[in-house]
CSV table of C-alpha atoms in Angstrom, one decimal:
chain,number,residue,atom,x,y,z
A,213,UNK,CA,-19.3,-2.2,-4.2
A,214,UNK,CA,-16.0,-1.0,-5.6
A,215,UNK,CA,-13.2,-3.5,-4.8
A,216,UNK,CA,-10.0,-5.1,-5.8
A,217,UNK,CA,-9.8,-8.9,-5.8
A,218,UNK,CA,-6.7,-11.0,-5.6
A,219,UNK,CA,-8.2,-14.6,-5.6
A,220,UNK,CA,-5.0,-16.4,-4.7
A,221,UNK,CA,-3.8,-16.0,-1.1
A,222,UNK,CA,-0.8,-18.2,-1.6
A,223,UNK,CA,1.1,-19.3,-4.7
A,224,UNK,CA,4.1,-21.6,-4.8
A,225,UNK,CA,6.2,-21.6,-7.9
A,226,UNK,CA,9.4,-23.5,-8.7
A,227,UNK,CA,12.5,-21.3,-9.3
A,228,UNK,CA,12.8,-20.7,-13.1
A,229,UNK,CA,9.2,-21.3,-13.8
A,230,UNK,CA,6.8,-18.6,-15.0
A,231,UNK,CA,4.5,-16.7,-12.7
A,232,UNK,CA,1.1,-15.1,-13.1
A,233,UNK,CA,-0.7,-13.3,-10.2
A,234,UNK,CA,-4.3,-12.4,-10.8
A,235,UNK,CA,-6.0,-9.1,-10.0
A,236,UNK,CA,-9.6,-8.0,-10.8
A,237,UNK,CA,-11.2,-4.8,-10.0
A,238,UNK,CA,-14.8,-3.6,-10.0
A,239,UNK,CA,-15.0,0.1,-10.9
A,240,UNK,CA,-17.2,1.7,-13.5
A,241,UNK,CA,-14.4,3.6,-15.2
A,242,UNK,CA,-10.9,2.4,-15.7
A,243,UNK,CA,-8.9,3.4,-12.6
A,244,UNK,CA,-5.2,3.8,-12.3
A,245,UNK,CA,-3.7,0.4,-11.6
A,246,UNK,CA,-0.6,-0.6,-9.6
A,247,UNK,CA,1.3,-3.6,-8.4
A,248,UNK,CA,3.4,-3.4,-5.2
A,249,UNK,CA,5.7,-5.9,-3.6
A,250,UNK,CA,6.6,-6.3,0.1
A,251,UNK,CA,9.6,-8.3,0.9
A,252,UNK,CA,10.2,-9.4,4.5
A,253,UNK,CA,11.1,-6.4,6.7
A,254,UNK,CA,10.7,-4.0,3.8
A,255,UNK,CA,8.1,-1.4,2.9
A,256,UNK,CA,5.8,-1.6,-0.1
A,257,UNK,CA,7.8,-1.1,-3.4
A,258,UNK,CA,6.1,-0.1,-6.6
A,259,UNK,CA,6.7,-2.7,-9.3
A,260,UNK,CA,4.7,-1.0,-12.1
A,261,UNK,CA,1.7,1.1,-12.9
A,262,UNK,CA,-0.9,1.7,-15.6
A,263,UNK,CA,-2.6,4.9,-16.4
A,264,UNK,CA,-3.4,4.7,-20.1
A,265,UNK,CA,-2.0,3.7,-23.5
A,266,UNK,CA,-0.2,0.5,-24.2
A,267,UNK,CA,-2.0,-2.2,-22.2
A,268,UNK,CA,1.2,-4.2,-21.6
A,269,UNK,CA,3.2,-2.5,-18.9
A,270,UNK,CA,6.8,-3.2,-18.1
A,271,UNK,CA,8.1,-2.8,-14.5
A,272,UNK,CA,11.1,-3.4,-12.4
A,273,UNK,CA,12.7,-6.7,-11.6
A,274,UNK,CA,11.6,-8.2,-14.9
A,275,UNK,CA,7.8,-8.0,-14.1
A,276,UNK,CA,5.1,-7.0,-16.5
A,277,UNK,CA,1.4,-6.6,-16.3
A,278,UNK,CA,-1.4,-6.6,-18.8
A,279,UNK,CA,-4.5,-4.5,-18.5
A,280,UNK,CA,-7.6,-6.1,-20.0
A,281,UNK,CA,-10.6,-3.8,-20.0
A,282,UNK,CA,-13.1,-6.5,-21.0
A,283,UNK,CA,-12.1,-8.6,-18.0
A,284,UNK,CA,-11.4,-5.8,-15.6
A,285,UNK,CA,-8.1,-7.5,-14.9
A,286,UNK,CA,-4.5,-6.4,-14.4
A,287,UNK,CA,-2.5,-9.6,-14.0
A,288,UNK,CA,1.1,-9.6,-13.1
A,289,UNK,CA,3.6,-11.8,-14.9
A,290,UNK,CA,7.2,-12.9,-14.8
A,291,UNK,CA,8.7,-15.4,-17.3
A,292,UNK,CA,11.2,-16.9,-14.9
A,293,UNK,CA,11.0,-16.6,-11.2
A,294,UNK,CA,14.0,-16.1,-8.9
A,295,UNK,CA,14.2,-17.2,-5.3
A,296,UNK,CA,14.5,-13.5,-4.4
A,297,UNK,CA,11.0,-12.9,-5.7
A,298,UNK,CA,9.5,-14.6,-2.7
A,299,UNK,CA,7.4,-11.9,-1.1
A,300,UNK,CA,3.8,-10.6,-0.8
A,301,UNK,CA,2.3,-8.9,-3.9
A,302,UNK,CA,-0.4,-6.3,-3.8
A,303,UNK,CA,-2.6,-5.1,-6.6
A,304,UNK,CA,-4.0,-1.6,-6.0
A,305,UNK,CA,-6.2,0.9,-7.8
A,306,UNK,CA,-6.6,4.7,-7.6
A,307,UNK,CA,-10.2,5.3,-8.7
A,308,UNK,CA,-9.1,8.5,-10.6
A,309,UNK,CA,-8.8,10.6,-7.5
A,310,UNK,CA,-5.3,11.6,-8.6
A,311,UNK,CA,-4.1,11.7,-5.0
A,312,UNK,CA,-2.8,8.2,-4.5
A,313,UNK,CA,-5.7,7.3,-2.3
A,314,UNK,CA,-5.2,3.7,-3.2
A,315,UNK,CA,-7.5,0.7,-2.8
A,316,UNK,CA,-5.6,-2.5,-2.3
A,317,UNK,CA,-6.4,-6.1,-2.8
A,318,UNK,CA,-5.7,-8.6,0.1
A,319,UNK,CA,-2.4,-9.6,-1.3
A,320,UNK,CA,-0.8,-12.8,-2.7
A,321,UNK,CA,2.1,-14.4,-0.9
A,322,UNK,CA,4.5,-16.0,-3.4
A,323,UNK,CA,6.7,-18.9,-2.3
A,324,UNK,CA,9.5,-20.0,-4.5
A,325,UNK,CA,10.6,-23.6,-4.3
A,326,UNK,CA,14.1,-24.8,-5.3
B,136,UNK,CA,18.5,9.8,0.2
B,137,UNK,CA,16.5,8.4,3.1
B,138,UNK,CA,13.2,6.8,2.4
B,139,UNK,CA,10.0,7.0,4.4
B,140,UNK,CA,10.9,6.1,8.0
B,141,UNK,CA,8.4,4.8,10.6
B,142,UNK,CA,8.9,4.5,14.3
B,143,UNK,CA,8.6,2.2,16.1
B,144,UNK,CA,8.8,-0.9,14.0
B,145,UNK,CA,6.8,-2.9,16.5
B,146,UNK,CA,4.6,-1.9,19.5
B,147,UNK,CA,2.8,-4.1,22.0
B,148,UNK,CA,0.3,-2.3,24.3
B,149,UNK,CA,-2.5,-3.2,26.5
B,150,UNK,CA,-6.1,-2.4,25.7
B,151,UNK,CA,-7.0,1.1,26.9
B,152,UNK,CA,-3.4,2.4,26.6
B,153,UNK,CA,-2.3,5.1,24.2
B,154,UNK,CA,0.2,4.6,21.4
B,155,UNK,CA,1.7,7.1,19.1
B,156,UNK,CA,3.2,6.1,15.7
B,157,UNK,CA,5.5,8.4,13.9
B,158,UNK,CA,6.3,8.8,10.2
B,159,UNK,CA,9.1,10.8,8.6
B,160,UNK,CA,8.4,11.2,4.9
B,161,UNK,CA,10.9,11.8,2.2
B,162,UNK,CA,12.3,15.3,2.5
B,163,UNK,CA,10.4,17.7,0.3
B,164,UNK,CA,7.3,15.5,-0.2
B,165,UNK,CA,4.2,17.5,0.4
B,166,UNK,CA,1.8,14.5,0.4
B,167,UNK,CA,1.7,12.1,3.3
B,168,UNK,CA,-0.6,9.1,3.6
B,169,UNK,CA,-1.5,6.7,6.4
B,170,UNK,CA,-2.8,3.2,5.6
B,171,UNK,CA,-3.6,0.2,7.8
B,172,UNK,CA,-3.6,-3.5,7.3
B,173,UNK,CA,-5.6,-5.6,9.7
B,174,UNK,CA,-4.4,-9.2,9.9
B,175,UNK,CA,-5.2,-11.1,6.7
B,176,UNK,CA,-7.2,-8.3,5.1
B,177,UNK,CA,-6.5,-5.6,2.6
B,178,UNK,CA,-4.4,-2.5,3.2
B,179,UNK,CA,-6.9,0.3,3.8
B,180,UNK,CA,-6.5,4.1,3.3
B,181,UNK,CA,-6.8,6.1,6.5
B,182,UNK,CA,-5.9,9.7,5.6
B,183,UNK,CA,-4.0,12.0,3.4
B,184,UNK,CA,-2.1,15.2,4.3
B,185,UNK,CA,-1.0,17.9,1.9
B,186,UNK,CA,1.7,19.7,3.9
B,187,UNK,CA,0.2,20.3,7.3
B,188,UNK,CA,-3.5,20.1,6.2
B,189,UNK,CA,-5.7,17.1,6.1
B,190,UNK,CA,-6.8,16.6,2.6
B,191,UNK,CA,-8.9,13.5,3.2
B,192,UNK,CA,-9.5,11.7,6.4
B,193,UNK,CA,-12.4,9.6,5.2
B,194,UNK,CA,-10.7,6.4,6.1
B,195,UNK,CA,-10.1,7.1,9.8
B,196,UNK,CA,-12.1,4.4,11.7
B,197,UNK,CA,-13.3,6.5,14.7
B,198,UNK,CA,-12.4,9.4,16.9
B,199,UNK,CA,-9.9,7.3,18.9
B,200,UNK,CA,-7.5,8.0,16.1
B,201,UNK,CA,-5.8,11.4,15.8
B,202,UNK,CA,-3.3,12.3,13.1
B,203,UNK,CA,-1.2,15.3,13.0
B,204,UNK,CA,1.5,16.7,10.8
B,205,UNK,CA,3.5,19.3,12.5
B,206,UNK,CA,4.8,22.0,10.2
B,207,UNK,CA,4.2,19.8,7.2
B,208,UNK,CA,7.1,17.6,8.0
B,209,UNK,CA,6.8,14.4,10.1
B,210,UNK,CA,3.4,13.0,11.1
B,211,UNK,CA,2.1,11.2,14.1
B,212,UNK,CA,-0.9,8.9,14.4
B,213,UNK,CA,-2.2,8.5,18.0
B,214,UNK,CA,-4.6,5.8,19.1
B,215,UNK,CA,-6.3,6.6,22.4
B,216,UNK,CA,-7.6,4.5,24.0
B,217,UNK,CA,-6.4,1.5,22.0
B,218,UNK,CA,-8.8,-1.4,21.4
B,219,UNK,CA,-8.1,-5.0,20.4
B,220,UNK,CA,-9.4,-4.4,16.8
B,221,UNK,CA,-6.7,-1.7,16.3
B,222,UNK,CA,-4.1,-4.4,15.9
B,223,UNK,CA,-2.4,-4.4,12.5
B,224,UNK,CA,0.3,-2.9,10.4
B,225,UNK,CA,0.2,0.8,9.9
B,226,UNK,CA,1.9,2.1,6.8
B,227,UNK,CA,2.9,5.6,6.0
B,228,UNK,CA,3.6,6.8,2.4
B,229,UNK,CA,4.7,10.1,0.9
B,230,UNK,CA,4.7,11.5,-2.6
B,231,UNK,CA,6.2,14.6,-4.1
B,232,UNK,CA,3.0,16.3,-5.3
B,233,UNK,CA,-0.5,15.4,-6.2
B,234,UNK,CA,-2.0,15.7,-9.6
B,235,UNK,CA,-0.2,14.4,-12.7
B,236,UNK,CA,0.2,10.9,-11.5
B,237,UNK,CA,3.3,10.3,-13.6
B,238,UNK,CA,5.3,12.2,-11.0
B,239,UNK,CA,3.5,11.3,-7.8
B,240,UNK,CA,4.6,7.8,-7.0
B,241,UNK,CA,3.9,7.1,-3.4
B,242,UNK,CA,6.9,5.7,-1.5
B,243,UNK,CA,6.0,3.5,1.5
B,244,UNK,CA,7.7,3.0,4.8
B,245,UNK,CA,8.3,-0.5,6.3
B,246,UNK,CA,5.3,-0.2,8.5
B,247,UNK,CA,4.6,-0.3,12.3
B,248,UNK,CA,3.2,-3.5,13.6
B,249,UNK,CA,0.8,-2.7,16.4
B,250,UNK,CA,-0.4,-5.4,18.7
B,251,UNK,CA,-3.1,-4.6,21.3
B,252,UNK,CA,-3.5,-7.2,24.0
């Protein structure tokens, strides 16, 4: 079945440490790929997206993600985490519908320790 | 410019009652989407409006859910009668136009948390 998997429900990272959040998808063709973040009391905010081309995508707030076709992965990274990055992160795909009919993963909650 | 606004932010209702959620998209956005997140699970697509027309309602769980978009502006999602399994967070999103994804980022509201008791 077509799906998006975020294997980590919770992750705790020390402030200043690097971060990698995992996302795998199972679709026959390469879908459009997204990462969203939801901070407490806020809506979902788009961090970055991948459609085609360069497999390393830069986003807002210092985040980047790398698309690896061979692994069907789109992992999110940040070299140095700030306390304000504590939030829930969602990987999502649009299986080429072109209409933002997104399929989301279950989310990863990031906790940042001092 | 105002973002996507959802009302109410929280709603607690009894099983069997009716609840109406409202979404005001960003002005000028033709596309409006409803999504739902049941506790601990993934956010799931419910339906998509293009202006006042339903483009895709394949994600609507059953006929207790009715979505409308009056005049292609705001949208309502009515649940009647509500059941316990309807509890969750309902998100609305809007985008400027479909096709050519480079210009169709979906902007999400903060969600309505619905609790059916």
